[in-house]
Tab-separated table of C-alpha atoms and ligand atoms in Angstrom:
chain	number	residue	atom	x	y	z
I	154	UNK	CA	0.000	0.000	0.000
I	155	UNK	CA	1.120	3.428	-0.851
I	156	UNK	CA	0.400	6.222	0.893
I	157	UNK	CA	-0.618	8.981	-1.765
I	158	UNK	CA	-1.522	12.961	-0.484
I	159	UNK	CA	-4.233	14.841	-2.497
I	160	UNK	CA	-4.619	18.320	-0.869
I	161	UNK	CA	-8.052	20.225	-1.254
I	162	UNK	CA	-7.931	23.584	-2.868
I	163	UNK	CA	-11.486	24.132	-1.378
I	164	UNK	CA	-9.743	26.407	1.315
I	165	UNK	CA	-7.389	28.217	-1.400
I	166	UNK	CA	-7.492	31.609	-2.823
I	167	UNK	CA	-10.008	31.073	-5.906
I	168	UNK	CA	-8.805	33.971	-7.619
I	169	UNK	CA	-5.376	32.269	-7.385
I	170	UNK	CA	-5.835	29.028	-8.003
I	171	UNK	CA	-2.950	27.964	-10.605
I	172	UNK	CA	-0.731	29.587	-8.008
I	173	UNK	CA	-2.603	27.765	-5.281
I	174	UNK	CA	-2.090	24.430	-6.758
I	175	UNK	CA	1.892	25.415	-7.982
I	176	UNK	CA	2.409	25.628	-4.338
I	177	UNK	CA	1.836	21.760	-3.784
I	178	UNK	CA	3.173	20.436	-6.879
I	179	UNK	CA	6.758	19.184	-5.647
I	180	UNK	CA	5.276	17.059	-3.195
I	181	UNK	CA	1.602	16.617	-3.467
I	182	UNK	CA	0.374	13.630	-5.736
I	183	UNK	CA	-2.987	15.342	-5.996
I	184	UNK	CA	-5.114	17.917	-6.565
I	185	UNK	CA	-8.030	17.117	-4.936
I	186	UNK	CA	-10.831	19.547	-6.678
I	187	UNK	CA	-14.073	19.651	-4.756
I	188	UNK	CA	-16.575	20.044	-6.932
I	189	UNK	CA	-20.551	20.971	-5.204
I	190	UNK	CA	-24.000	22.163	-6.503
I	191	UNK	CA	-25.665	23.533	-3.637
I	192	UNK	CA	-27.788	21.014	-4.105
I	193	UNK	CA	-26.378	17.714	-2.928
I	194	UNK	CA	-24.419	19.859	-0.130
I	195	UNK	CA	-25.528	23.485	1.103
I	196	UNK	CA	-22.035	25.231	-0.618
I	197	UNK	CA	-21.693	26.238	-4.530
I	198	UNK	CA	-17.476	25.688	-5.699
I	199	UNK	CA	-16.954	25.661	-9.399
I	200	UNK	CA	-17.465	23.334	-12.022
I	201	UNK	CA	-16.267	21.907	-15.439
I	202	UNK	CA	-15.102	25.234	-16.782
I	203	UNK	CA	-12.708	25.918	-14.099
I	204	UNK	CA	-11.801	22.374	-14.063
I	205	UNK	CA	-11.022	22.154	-17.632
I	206	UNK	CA	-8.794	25.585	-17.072
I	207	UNK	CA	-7.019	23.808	-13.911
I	208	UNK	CA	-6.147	20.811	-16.442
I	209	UNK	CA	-4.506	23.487	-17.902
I	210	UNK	CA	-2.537	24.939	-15.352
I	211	UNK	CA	-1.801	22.104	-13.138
I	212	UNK	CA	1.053	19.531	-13.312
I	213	UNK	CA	-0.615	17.401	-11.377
I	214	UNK	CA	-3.377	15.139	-12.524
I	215	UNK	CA	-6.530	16.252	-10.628
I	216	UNK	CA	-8.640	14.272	-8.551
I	217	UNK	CA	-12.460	15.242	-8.734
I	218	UNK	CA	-14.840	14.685	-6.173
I	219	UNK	CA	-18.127	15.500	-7.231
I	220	UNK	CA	-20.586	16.140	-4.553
I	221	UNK	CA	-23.014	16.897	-6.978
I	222	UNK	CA	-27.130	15.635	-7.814
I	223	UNK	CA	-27.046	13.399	-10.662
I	224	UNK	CA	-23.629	12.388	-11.214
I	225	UNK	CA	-24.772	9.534	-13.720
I	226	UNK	CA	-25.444	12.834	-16.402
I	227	UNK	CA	-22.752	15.619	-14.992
I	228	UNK	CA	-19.732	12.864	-14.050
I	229	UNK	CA	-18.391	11.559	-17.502
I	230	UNK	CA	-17.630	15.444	-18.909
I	231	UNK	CA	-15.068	15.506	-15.645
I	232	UNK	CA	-13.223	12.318	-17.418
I	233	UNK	CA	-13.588	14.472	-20.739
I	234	UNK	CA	-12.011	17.163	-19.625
I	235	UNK	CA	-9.274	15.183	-18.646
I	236	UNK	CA	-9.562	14.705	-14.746
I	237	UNK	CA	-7.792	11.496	-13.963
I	238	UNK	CA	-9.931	10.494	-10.450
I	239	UNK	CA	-13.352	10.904	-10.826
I	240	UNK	CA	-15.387	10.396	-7.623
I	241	UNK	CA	-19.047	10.175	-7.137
I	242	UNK	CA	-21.727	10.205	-4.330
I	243	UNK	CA	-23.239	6.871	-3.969
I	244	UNK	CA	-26.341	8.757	-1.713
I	245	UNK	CA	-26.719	10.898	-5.222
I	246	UNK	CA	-25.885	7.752	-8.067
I	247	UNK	CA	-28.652	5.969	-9.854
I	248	UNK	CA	-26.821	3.375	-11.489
I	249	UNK	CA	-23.525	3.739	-10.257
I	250	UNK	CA	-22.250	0.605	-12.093
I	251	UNK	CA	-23.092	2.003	-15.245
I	252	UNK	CA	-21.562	5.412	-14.101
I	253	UNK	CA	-18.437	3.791	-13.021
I	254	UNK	CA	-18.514	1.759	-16.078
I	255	UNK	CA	-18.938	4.852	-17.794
I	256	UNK	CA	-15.790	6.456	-16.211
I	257	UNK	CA	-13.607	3.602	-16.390
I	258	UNK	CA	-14.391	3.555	-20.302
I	259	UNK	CA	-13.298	7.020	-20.702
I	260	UNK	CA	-9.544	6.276	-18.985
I	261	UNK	CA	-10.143	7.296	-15.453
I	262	UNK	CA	-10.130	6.163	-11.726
I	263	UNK	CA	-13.883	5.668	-10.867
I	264	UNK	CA	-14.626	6.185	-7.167
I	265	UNK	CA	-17.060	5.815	-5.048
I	266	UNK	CA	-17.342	8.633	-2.107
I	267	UNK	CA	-19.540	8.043	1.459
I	268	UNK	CA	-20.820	10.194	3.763
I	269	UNK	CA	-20.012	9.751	7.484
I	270	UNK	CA	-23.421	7.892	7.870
I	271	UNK	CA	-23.956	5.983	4.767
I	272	UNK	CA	-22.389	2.202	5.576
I	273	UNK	CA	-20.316	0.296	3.063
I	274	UNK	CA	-22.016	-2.929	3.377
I	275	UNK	CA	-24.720	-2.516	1.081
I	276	UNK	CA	-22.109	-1.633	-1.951
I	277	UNK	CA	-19.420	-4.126	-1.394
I	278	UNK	CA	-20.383	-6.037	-4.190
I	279	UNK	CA	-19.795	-3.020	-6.569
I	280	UNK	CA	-16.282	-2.938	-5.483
I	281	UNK	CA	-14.523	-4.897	-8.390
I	282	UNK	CA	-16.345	-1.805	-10.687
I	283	UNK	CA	-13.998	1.168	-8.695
I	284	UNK	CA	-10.356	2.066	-8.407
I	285	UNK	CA	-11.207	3.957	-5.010
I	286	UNK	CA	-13.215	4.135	-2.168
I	287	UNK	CA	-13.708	7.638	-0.223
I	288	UNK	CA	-14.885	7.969	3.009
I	289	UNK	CA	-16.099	11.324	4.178
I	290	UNK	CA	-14.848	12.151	7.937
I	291	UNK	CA	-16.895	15.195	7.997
I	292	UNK	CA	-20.598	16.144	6.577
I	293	UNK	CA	-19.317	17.061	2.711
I	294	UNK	CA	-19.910	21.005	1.984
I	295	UNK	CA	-17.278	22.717	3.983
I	296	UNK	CA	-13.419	22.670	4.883
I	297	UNK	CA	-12.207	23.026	8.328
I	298	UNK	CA	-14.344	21.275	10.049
I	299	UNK	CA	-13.389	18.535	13.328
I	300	UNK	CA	-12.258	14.990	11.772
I	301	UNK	CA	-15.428	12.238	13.423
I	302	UNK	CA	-13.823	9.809	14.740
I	303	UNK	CA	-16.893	7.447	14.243
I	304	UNK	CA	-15.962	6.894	10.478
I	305	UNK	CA	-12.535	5.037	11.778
I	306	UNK	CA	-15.063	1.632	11.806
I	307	UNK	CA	-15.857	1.737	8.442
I	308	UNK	CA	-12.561	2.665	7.364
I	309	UNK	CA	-11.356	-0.341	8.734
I	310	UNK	CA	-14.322	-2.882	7.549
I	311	UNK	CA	-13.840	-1.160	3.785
I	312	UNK	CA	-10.499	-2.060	4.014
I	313	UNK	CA	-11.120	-5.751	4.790
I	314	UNK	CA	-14.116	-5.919	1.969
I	315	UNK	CA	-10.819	-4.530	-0.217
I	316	UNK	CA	-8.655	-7.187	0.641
I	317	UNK	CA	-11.389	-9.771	0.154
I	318	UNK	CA	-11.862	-8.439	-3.485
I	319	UNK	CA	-7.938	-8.586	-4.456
I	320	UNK	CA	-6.775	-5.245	-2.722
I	321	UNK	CA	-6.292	-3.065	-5.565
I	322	UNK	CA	-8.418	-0.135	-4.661
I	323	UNK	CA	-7.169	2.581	-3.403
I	324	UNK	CA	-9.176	4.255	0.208
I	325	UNK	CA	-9.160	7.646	0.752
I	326	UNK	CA	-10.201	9.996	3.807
I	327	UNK	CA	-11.758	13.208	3.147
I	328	UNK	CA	-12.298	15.848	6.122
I	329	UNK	CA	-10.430	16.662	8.979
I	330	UNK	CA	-6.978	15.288	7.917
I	331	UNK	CA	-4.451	16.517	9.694
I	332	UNK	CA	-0.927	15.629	11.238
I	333	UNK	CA	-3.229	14.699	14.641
I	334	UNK	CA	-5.769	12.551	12.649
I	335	UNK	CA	-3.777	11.321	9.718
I	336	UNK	CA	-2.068	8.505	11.816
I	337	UNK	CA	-5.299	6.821	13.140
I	338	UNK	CA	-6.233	7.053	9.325
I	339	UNK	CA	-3.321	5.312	8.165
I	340	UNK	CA	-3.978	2.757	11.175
I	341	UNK	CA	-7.489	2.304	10.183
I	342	UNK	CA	-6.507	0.996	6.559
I	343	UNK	CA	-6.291	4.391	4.516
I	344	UNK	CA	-3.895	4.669	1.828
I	345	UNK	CA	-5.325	8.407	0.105
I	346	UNK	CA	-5.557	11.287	2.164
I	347	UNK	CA	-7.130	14.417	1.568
I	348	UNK	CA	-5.966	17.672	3.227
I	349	UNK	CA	-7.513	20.840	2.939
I	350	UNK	CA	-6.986	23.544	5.853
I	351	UNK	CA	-4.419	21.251	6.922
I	352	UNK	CA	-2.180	21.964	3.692
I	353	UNK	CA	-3.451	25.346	2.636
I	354	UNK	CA	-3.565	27.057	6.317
I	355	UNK	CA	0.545	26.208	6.251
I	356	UNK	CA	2.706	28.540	5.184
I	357	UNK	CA	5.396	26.287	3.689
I	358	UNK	CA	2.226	23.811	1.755
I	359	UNK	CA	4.692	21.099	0.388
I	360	UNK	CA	6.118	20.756	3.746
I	361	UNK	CA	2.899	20.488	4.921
I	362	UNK	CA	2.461	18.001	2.621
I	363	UNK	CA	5.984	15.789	3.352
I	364	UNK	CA	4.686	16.078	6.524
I	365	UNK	CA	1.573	14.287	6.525
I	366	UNK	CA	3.136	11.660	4.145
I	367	UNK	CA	5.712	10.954	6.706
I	368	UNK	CA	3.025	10.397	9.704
I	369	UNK	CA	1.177	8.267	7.564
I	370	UNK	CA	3.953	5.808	6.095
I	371	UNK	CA	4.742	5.716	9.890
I	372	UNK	CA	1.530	4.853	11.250
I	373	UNK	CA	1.129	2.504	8.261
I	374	UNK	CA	4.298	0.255	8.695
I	375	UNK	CA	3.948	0.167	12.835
I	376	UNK	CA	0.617	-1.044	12.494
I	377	UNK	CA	1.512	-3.889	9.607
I	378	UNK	CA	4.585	-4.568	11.778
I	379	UNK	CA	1.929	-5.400	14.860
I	380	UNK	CA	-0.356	-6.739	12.338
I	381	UNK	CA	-3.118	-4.394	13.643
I	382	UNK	CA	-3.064	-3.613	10.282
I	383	UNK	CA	-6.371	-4.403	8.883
F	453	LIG	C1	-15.429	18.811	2.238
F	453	LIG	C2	-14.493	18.522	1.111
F	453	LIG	C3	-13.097	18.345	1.534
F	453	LIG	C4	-12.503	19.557	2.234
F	453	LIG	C5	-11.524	19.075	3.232
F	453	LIG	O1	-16.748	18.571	1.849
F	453	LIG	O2	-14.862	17.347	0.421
F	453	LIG	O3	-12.259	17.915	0.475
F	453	LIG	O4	-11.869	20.455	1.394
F	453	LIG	O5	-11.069	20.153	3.964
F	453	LIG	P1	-10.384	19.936	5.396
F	453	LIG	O6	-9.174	19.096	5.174
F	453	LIG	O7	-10.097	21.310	5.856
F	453	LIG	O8	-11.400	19.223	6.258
F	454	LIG	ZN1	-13.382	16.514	-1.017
């Protein structure tokens, strides 16, 4: 497993964002681009347009999470414009084997995102259809808010569904993620993490970012080395 860092650019400057996203390029694998309709979540972000012009500014491949009504119509133009991760809601997909079918045909990462509440039970059968699993350790709509603790369950039971289907898919934690959360993350069988405030509220961000990476391939190899791994 390999621990991978996709900062949020949710809590950037929007009227700086190719600047905003230069700032985590050295050491960020991610851009994690947070995309909402004030709709499925109570917050309005951006959308394809200024996705299509961060493809264009960004060398890093982006990683779209759509928390969005209807992804099955709005989530294949993110793969067209060139997104390389495209994540969306279960709570908001109506055929979300078609739609990940859909994404996987157009050369992305499909994945699947959860909110705190929504268990993974129901959809572990749809797992061979995703390249990643998110799990949402906040309510989806805002940055900065306190990582729940509750999720840490879940993350653990996905991550035993994942090894039962071959282990290939990647599990990422959204909200909260910081160096005081990241480890029980990593413990919990995450292998993504998503940073928003935690990255852009640093002054040095790529720091911020080796940072977190560091804590996480820690808390990763002490807990295989226990085998509290799950
Ligand atoms: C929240 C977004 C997150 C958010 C994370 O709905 O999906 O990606 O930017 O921000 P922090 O890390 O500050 O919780
Ligand atoms: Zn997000």
């Amino acid at each position: 497993m390999t621990v991978q860092i996709s900062p949020s650019i949710l809590n950037s400057d929007f009227a700086r964002l190719a600047d905003e996203v230069a700032s985590v390029s050295r050491a960020a694998d991610w851009v994690h681009v947070d995309v909402m309709d004030n709709h499925f979540v109570p917050n309005l972000t951006l959308g394809l347009p200024v996705v299509e012009a961060l493809m264009r500014a960004s060398d890093l491949p982006l990683d779209c999470h759509l928390m969005i009504e209807d992804p099955d119509r709005w989530a294949p133009a993110y793969a067209e414009a060139g997104a390389r991760s495209v994540t969306f809601h279960i709570e908001a997909a109506t055929a979300p084997i078609r739609l990940a079918r859909t994404l996987r045909a157009g050369g992305v990462r499909a994945g699947m995102a959860l909110r705190p509440a929504t268990p993974i039970e129901p959809y572990e059968d749809l797992l061979p259809e995703l390249d990643m699993v998110l799990i949402m350790s906040v309510e989806p709509g805002f940055g900065g808010q306190r990582f729940l603790d509750s999720v840490l369950p879940k993350v653990r039971r996905t991550r035993e569904a994942i090894k039962r289907h071959g282990g290939q898919i990647w599990l990422q934690m959204d909200g909260g993620v910081s160096a005081d959360t990241i480890e029980r993350c990593a413990e919990a069988g995450a292998d993504v993490f998503v940073a928003g405030s935690a990255v852009y509220g640093a002054q040095d961000r790529d720091k911020a970012v080796r940072e977190l990476r560091a804590l996480a391939e820690q808390a990763t190899s002490k807990a295989t080395m226990k085998g509290t791994h799950p």
